[in-house]
Coordinates of C-alpha atoms and ligand atoms in Angstrom, one line a residue:
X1163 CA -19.3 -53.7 46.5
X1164 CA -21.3 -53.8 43.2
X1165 CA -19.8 -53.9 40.3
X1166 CA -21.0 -50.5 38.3
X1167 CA -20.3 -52.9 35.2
X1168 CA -23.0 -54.8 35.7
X1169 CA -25.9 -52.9 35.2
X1170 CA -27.9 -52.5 31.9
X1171 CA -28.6 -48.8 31.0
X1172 CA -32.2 -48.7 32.7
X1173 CA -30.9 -50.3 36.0
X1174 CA -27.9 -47.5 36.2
X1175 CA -30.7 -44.4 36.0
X1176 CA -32.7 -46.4 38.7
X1177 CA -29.8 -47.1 40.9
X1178 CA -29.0 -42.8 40.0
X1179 CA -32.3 -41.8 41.1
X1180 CA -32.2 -43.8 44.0
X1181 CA -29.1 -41.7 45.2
X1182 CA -31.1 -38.6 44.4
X1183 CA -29.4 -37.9 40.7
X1184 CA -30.6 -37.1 37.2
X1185 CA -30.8 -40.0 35.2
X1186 CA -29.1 -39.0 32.1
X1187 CA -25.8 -39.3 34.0
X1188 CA -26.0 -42.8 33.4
X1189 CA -25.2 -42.0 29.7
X1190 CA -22.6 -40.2 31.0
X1191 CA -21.1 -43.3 32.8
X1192 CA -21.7 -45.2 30.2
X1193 CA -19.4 -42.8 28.0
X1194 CA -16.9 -43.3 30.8
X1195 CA -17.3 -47.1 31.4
X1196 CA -17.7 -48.3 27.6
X1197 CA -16.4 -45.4 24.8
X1198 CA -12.7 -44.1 27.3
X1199 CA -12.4 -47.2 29.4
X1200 CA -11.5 -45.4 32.2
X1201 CA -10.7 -47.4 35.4
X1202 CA -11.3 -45.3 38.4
X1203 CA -14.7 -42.5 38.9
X1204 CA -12.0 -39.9 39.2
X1205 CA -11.4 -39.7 35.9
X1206 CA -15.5 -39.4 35.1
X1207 CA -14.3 -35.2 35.1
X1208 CA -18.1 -34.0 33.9
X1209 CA -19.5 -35.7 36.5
X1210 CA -19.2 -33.6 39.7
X1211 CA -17.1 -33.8 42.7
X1212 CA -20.1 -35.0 45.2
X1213 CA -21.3 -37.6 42.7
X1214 CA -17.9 -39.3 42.1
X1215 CA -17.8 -40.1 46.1
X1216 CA -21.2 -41.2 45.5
X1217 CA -20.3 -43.8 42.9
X1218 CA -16.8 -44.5 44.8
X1219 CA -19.1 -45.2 47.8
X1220 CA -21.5 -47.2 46.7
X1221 CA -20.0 -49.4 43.4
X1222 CA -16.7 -50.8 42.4
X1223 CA -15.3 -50.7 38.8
X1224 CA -14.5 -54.1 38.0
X1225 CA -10.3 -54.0 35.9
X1226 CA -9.5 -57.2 35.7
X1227 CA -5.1 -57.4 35.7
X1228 CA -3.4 -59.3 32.5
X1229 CA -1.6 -62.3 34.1
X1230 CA -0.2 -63.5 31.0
X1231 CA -0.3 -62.7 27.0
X1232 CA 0.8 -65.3 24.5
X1233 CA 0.8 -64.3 20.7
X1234 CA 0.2 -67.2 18.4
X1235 CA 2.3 -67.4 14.5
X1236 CA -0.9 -67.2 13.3
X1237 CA -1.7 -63.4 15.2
X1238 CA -4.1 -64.8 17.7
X1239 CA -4.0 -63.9 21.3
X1240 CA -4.3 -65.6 24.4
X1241 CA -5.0 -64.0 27.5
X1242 CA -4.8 -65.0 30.9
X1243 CA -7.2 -62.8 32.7
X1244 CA -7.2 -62.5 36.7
X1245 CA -10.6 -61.9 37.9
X1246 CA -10.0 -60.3 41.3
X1247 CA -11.2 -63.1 43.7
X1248 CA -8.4 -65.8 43.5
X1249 CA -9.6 -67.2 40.0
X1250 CA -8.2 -66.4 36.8
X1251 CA -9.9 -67.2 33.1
X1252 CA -8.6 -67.3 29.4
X1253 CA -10.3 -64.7 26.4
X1254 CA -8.5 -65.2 23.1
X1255 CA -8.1 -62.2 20.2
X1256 CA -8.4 -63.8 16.6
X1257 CA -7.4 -61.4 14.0
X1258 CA -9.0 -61.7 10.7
X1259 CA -9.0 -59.2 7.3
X1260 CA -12.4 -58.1 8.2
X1261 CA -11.7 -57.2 12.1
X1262 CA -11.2 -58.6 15.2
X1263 CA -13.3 -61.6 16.9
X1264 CA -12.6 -62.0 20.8
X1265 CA -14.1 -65.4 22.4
X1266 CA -15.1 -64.8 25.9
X1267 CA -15.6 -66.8 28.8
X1268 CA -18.7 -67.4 30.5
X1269 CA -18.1 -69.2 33.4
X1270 CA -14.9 -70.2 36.2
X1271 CA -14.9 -73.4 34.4
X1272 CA -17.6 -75.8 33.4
X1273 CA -20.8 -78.2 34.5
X1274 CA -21.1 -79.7 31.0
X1275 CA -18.4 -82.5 31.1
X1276 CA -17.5 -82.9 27.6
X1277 CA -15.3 -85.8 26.8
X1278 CA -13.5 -83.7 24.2
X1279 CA -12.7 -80.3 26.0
X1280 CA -10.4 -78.8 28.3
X1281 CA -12.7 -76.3 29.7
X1282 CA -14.8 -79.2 31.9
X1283 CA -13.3 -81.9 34.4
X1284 CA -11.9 -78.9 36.0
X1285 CA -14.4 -77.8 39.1
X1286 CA -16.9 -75.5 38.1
X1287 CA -16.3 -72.2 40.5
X1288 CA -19.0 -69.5 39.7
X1289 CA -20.9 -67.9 36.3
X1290 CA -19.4 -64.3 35.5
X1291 CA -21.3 -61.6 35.9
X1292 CA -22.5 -59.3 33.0
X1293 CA -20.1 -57.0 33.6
X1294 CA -17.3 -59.4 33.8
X1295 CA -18.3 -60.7 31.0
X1296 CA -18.1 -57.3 29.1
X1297 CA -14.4 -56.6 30.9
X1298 CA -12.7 -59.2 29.0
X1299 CA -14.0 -57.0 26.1
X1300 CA -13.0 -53.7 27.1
X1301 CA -9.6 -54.9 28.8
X1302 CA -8.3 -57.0 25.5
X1303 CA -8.9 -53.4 23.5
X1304 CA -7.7 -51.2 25.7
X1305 CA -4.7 -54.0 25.2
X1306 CA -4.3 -53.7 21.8
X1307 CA -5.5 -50.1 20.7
X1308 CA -8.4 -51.2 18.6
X1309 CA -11.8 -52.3 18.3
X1310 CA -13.1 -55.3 18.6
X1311 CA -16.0 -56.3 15.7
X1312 CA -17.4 -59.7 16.5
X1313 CA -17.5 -61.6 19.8
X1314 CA -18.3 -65.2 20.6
X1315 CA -19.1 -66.6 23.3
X1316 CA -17.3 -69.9 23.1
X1317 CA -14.4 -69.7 25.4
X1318 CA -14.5 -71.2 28.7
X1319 CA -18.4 -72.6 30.3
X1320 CA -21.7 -73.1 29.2
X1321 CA -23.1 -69.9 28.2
X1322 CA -26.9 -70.9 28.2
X1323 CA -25.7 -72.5 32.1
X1324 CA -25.3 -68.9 33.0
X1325 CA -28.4 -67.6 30.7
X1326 CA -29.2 -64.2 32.6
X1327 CA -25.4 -62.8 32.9
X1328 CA -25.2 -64.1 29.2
X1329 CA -28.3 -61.9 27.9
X1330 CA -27.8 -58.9 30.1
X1331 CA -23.7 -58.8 28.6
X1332 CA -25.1 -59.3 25.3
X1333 CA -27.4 -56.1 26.1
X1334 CA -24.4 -54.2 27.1
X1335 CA -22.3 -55.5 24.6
X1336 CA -25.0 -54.7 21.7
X1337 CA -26.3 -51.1 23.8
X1338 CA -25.6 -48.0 21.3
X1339 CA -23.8 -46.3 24.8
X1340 CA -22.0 -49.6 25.6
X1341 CA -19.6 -51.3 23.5
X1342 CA -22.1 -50.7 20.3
X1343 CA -21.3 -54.2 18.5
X1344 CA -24.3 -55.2 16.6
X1345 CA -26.2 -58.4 17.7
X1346 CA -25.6 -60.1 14.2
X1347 CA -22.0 -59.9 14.8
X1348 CA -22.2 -61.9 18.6
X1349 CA -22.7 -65.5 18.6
X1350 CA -23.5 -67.4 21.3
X1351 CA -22.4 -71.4 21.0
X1352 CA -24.7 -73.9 23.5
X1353 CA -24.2 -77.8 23.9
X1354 CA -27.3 -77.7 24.0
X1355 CA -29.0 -76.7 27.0
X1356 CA -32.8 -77.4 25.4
X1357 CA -35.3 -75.2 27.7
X1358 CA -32.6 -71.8 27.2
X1359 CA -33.0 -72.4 23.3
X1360 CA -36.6 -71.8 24.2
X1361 CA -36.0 -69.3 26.3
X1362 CA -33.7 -67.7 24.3
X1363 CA -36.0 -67.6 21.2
X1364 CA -37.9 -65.1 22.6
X1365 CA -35.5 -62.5 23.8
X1366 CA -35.6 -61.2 20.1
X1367 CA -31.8 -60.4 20.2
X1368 CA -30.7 -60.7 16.5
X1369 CA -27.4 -62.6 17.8
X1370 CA -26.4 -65.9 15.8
X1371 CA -27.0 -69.4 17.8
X1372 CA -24.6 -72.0 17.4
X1373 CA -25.2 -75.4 18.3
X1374 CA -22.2 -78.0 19.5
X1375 CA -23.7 -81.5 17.5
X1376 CA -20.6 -83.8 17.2
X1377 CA -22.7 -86.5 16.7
X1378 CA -25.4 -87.5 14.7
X1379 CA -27.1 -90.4 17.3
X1380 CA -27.9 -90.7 21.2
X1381 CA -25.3 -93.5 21.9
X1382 CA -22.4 -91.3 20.0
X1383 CA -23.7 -88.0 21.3
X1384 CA -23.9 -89.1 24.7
X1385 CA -20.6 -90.3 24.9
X1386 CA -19.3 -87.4 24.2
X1387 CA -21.2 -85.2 25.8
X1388 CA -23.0 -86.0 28.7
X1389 CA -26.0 -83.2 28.6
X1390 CA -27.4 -85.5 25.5
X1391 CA -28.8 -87.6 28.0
X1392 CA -30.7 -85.0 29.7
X1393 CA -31.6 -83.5 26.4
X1394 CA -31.2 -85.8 23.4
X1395 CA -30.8 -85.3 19.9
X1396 CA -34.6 -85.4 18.9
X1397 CA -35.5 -82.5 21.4
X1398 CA -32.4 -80.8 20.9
X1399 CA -33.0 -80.2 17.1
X1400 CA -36.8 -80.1 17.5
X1401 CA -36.1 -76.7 19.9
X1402 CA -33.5 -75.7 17.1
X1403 CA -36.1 -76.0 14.3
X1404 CA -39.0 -74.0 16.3
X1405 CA -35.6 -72.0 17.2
X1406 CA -35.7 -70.4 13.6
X1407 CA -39.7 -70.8 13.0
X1408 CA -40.0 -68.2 15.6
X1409 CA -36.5 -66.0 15.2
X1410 CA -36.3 -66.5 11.1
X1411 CA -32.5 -66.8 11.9
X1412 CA -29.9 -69.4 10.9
X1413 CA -28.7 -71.8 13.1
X1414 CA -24.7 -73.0 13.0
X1415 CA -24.5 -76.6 13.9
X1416 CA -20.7 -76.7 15.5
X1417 CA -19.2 -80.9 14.3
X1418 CA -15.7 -81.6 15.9
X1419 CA -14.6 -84.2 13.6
X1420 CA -12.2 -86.9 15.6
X1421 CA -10.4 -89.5 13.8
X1422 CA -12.7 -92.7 13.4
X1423 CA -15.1 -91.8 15.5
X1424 CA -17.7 -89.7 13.9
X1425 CA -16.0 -89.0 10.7
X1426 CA -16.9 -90.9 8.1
X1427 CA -19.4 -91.0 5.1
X1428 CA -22.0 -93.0 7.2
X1429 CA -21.3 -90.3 10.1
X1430 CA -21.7 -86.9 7.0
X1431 CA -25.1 -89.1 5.4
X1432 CA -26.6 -89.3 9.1
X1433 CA -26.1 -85.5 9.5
X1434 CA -27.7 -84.7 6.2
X1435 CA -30.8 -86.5 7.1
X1436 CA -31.0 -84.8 10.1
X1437 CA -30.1 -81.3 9.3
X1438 CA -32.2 -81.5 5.7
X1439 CA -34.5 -79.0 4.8
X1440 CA -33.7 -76.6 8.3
X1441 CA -32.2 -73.1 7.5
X1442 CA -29.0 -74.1 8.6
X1443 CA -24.9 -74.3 8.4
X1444 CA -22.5 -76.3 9.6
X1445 CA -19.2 -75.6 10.7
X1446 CA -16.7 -78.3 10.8
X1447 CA -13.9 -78.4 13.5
X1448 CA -10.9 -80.3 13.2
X1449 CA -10.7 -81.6 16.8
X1450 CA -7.8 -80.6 18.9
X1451 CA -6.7 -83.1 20.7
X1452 CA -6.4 -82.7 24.5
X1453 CA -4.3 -83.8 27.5
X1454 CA -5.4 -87.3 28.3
X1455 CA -8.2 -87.2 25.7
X1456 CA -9.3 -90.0 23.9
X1457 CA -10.0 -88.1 20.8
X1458 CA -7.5 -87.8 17.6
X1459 CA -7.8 -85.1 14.6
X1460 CA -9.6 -86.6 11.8
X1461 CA -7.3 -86.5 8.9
X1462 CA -7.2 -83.7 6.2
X1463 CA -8.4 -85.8 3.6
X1464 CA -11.4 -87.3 5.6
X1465 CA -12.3 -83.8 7.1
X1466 CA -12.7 -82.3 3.3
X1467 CA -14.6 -85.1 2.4
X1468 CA -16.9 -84.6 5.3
X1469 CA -17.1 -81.4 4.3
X1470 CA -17.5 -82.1 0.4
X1471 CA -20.5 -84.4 1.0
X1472 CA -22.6 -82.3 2.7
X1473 CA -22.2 -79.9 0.6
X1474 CA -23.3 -82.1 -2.4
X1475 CA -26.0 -83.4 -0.4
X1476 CA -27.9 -79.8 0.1
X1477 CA -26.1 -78.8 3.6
X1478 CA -24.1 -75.5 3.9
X1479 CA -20.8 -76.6 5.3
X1480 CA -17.5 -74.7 6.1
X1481 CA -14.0 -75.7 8.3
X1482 CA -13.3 -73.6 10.6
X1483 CA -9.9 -72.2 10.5
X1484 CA -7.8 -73.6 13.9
X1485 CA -6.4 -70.1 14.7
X1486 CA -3.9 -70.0 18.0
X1487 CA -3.6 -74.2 18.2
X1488 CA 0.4 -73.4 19.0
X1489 CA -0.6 -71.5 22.4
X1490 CA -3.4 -73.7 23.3
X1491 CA -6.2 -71.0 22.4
X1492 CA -7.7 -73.3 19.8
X1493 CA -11.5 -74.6 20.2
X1494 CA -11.4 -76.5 23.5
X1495 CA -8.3 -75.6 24.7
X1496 CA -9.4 -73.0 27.1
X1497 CA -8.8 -73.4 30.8
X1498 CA -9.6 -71.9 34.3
X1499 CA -6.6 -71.7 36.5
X1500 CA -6.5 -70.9 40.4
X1501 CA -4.4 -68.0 41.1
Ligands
LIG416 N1 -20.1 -74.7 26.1 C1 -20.4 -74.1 24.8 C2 -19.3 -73.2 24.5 C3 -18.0 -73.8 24.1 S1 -17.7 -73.3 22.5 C4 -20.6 -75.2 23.8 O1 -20.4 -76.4 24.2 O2 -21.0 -74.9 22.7 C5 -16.5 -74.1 21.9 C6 -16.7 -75.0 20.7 O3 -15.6 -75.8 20.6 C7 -17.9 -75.9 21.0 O4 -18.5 -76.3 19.8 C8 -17.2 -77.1 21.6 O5 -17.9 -78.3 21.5 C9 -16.0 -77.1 20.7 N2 -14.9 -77.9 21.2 C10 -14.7 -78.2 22.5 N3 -13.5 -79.0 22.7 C11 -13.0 -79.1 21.4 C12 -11.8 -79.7 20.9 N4 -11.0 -80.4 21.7 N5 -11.6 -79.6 19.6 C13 -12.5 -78.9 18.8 N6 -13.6 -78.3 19.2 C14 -13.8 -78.4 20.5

């Protein structure tokens, strides 16, 4: 059966008028579906008897069950989320002062095959729908009582690798009748999948790119991450710089510094020659070091100085706080697990 989750607002009043009902019951749903997070049609009480068999008929409502909850020292938290067919992904919960940011999952695992992350090596199953997308949303706050402000979608897969599920959630997710979060607080993170950025460009949602570098040249890209040598770095920041021409909107490049390997000056004076002049940020990662990888943390003192010369040279840079490391919720950490 369909998953009532995955339809956008316009395909819900079609599907509605198709069974021989008013549109604006789809609003109603909505309500239902996104605002009370009910699980069943039975609790949808202003919708009438008949019409609840209808929906019961005809579409599922997706719940995905909790497996497992870890709580980091830090306040993050990790879920293990069972997604009703044998397969189970992680979403993680990272408090901050100004809200709560919830990284989501795009796909049962990953095509990509990055050298660096846990997410990949593991067989790729299946992209998630929209509206399992969204679930991981609405099933971590009904969790924790409270609203969720920001969401990024940099948990487990390839988000541009599953582009239409990706959009249509970020419609649902953004929708004034679905979970309401506005566009500028969703970011969606992409190794770098060149023809989506394209695509993507003109979809005119306001959300925030972010774009995995980790290198600064083919030979060091590509061995890191093998989509560089389908789309290397030239055309990768050429599509980023027609990116913004055509959006007006800044692009975060995402660096994953690993001990001697693309972490020192020579590495941060490449990266300012090829970021210069391009409305831009960069957000530096200490890597987190995974099981049989053959990459190490870069040092405090090498990652500040990363950090501190691009900033001297002209180029916005920031490290991003490794919230949830203890539980293996960290940046790259994320894994699919069979059931
Ligand atoms: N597939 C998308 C979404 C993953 S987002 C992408 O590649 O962008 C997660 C971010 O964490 C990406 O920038 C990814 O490159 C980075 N990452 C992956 N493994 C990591 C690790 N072990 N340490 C630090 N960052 C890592």
């Amino acid at each position: 059966m369909k998953n009532i989750k995955d339809y956008s607002m316009e395909q819900l009043k079609e599907e509605l008028k198709e069974l021989g009902e008013k549109p604006f019951r789809a609003e109603q749903i909505f309500k239902w579906l996104y605002e009370e997070t009910v699980q069943s049609f039975d609790e949808m009480t202003n919708l009438s008897l008949e019409l609840r068999e209808k929906l019961k008929k005809n579409y599922s409502i997706c719940n995905f069950n909790i497996l497992k909850k870890q709580e980091s020292k830090d306040g993050t938290i990790k879920y293990l989320l069972d997604v009703l067919d044998g397969n189970a992904i992680e979403t993680v919960l990272m408090r901050y002062h100004h809200g709560n940011s919830i990284c989501v999952s795009s796909q049962i695992g990953c095509k990509m095959g990055c050298k660096f992350c846990a997410s990949t090596g593991i067989n790729f199953i299946r992209n998630l729908t929209c509206g399992e997308i969204v679930e991981q949303i609405i099933r971590v706050e009904q969790d924790v009582g409270q609203r969720v402000s920001n969401v990024v979608f940099m948990g487990i897969g390839e988000p541009l690798d599953n582009y239409d599920n990706v959009v249509g959630a970020i419609r649902l997710i953004n929708h004034p009748k679905g979970l309401n979060i506005g566009a500028r607080h969703i970011s969606i993170s992409t190794s770098g999948l060149v023809p989506k950025i394209y695509q993507l460009a003109d979809e005119n949602i306001q959300c925030t790119l972010s774009i995995s570098l980790h290198a600064t040249n083919n030979e060091k890209r590509s061995s890191m991450m093998p989509v560089n040598k389908t789309y290397p770095i030239e055309e990768l920041l050429q599509a980023c710089k027609d990116y913004i021409a055509k959006t007006n909107r800044r692009i975060s490049f995402e660096y994953a510094l690993a001990k001697d390997n693309n972490d020192n000056l020579e590495d941060a004076k490449q990266l300012v020659k090829r970021l210069k002049g391009m409305l831009c940020h960069v957000n530096l990662i200490p890597i987190n070091k995974i099981e049989n990888g053959q990459f190490d943390k870069s040092s405090n003192e090498n990652i500040m100085r990363f950090r501190d010369y691009l900033n001297e040279h002209g180029i916005v840079a920031t490290i991003r706080r490794e919230l949830g490391s203890d539980i293996d919720a960290a940046c790259g950490q994320l894994r699919r697990k069979n059931l």
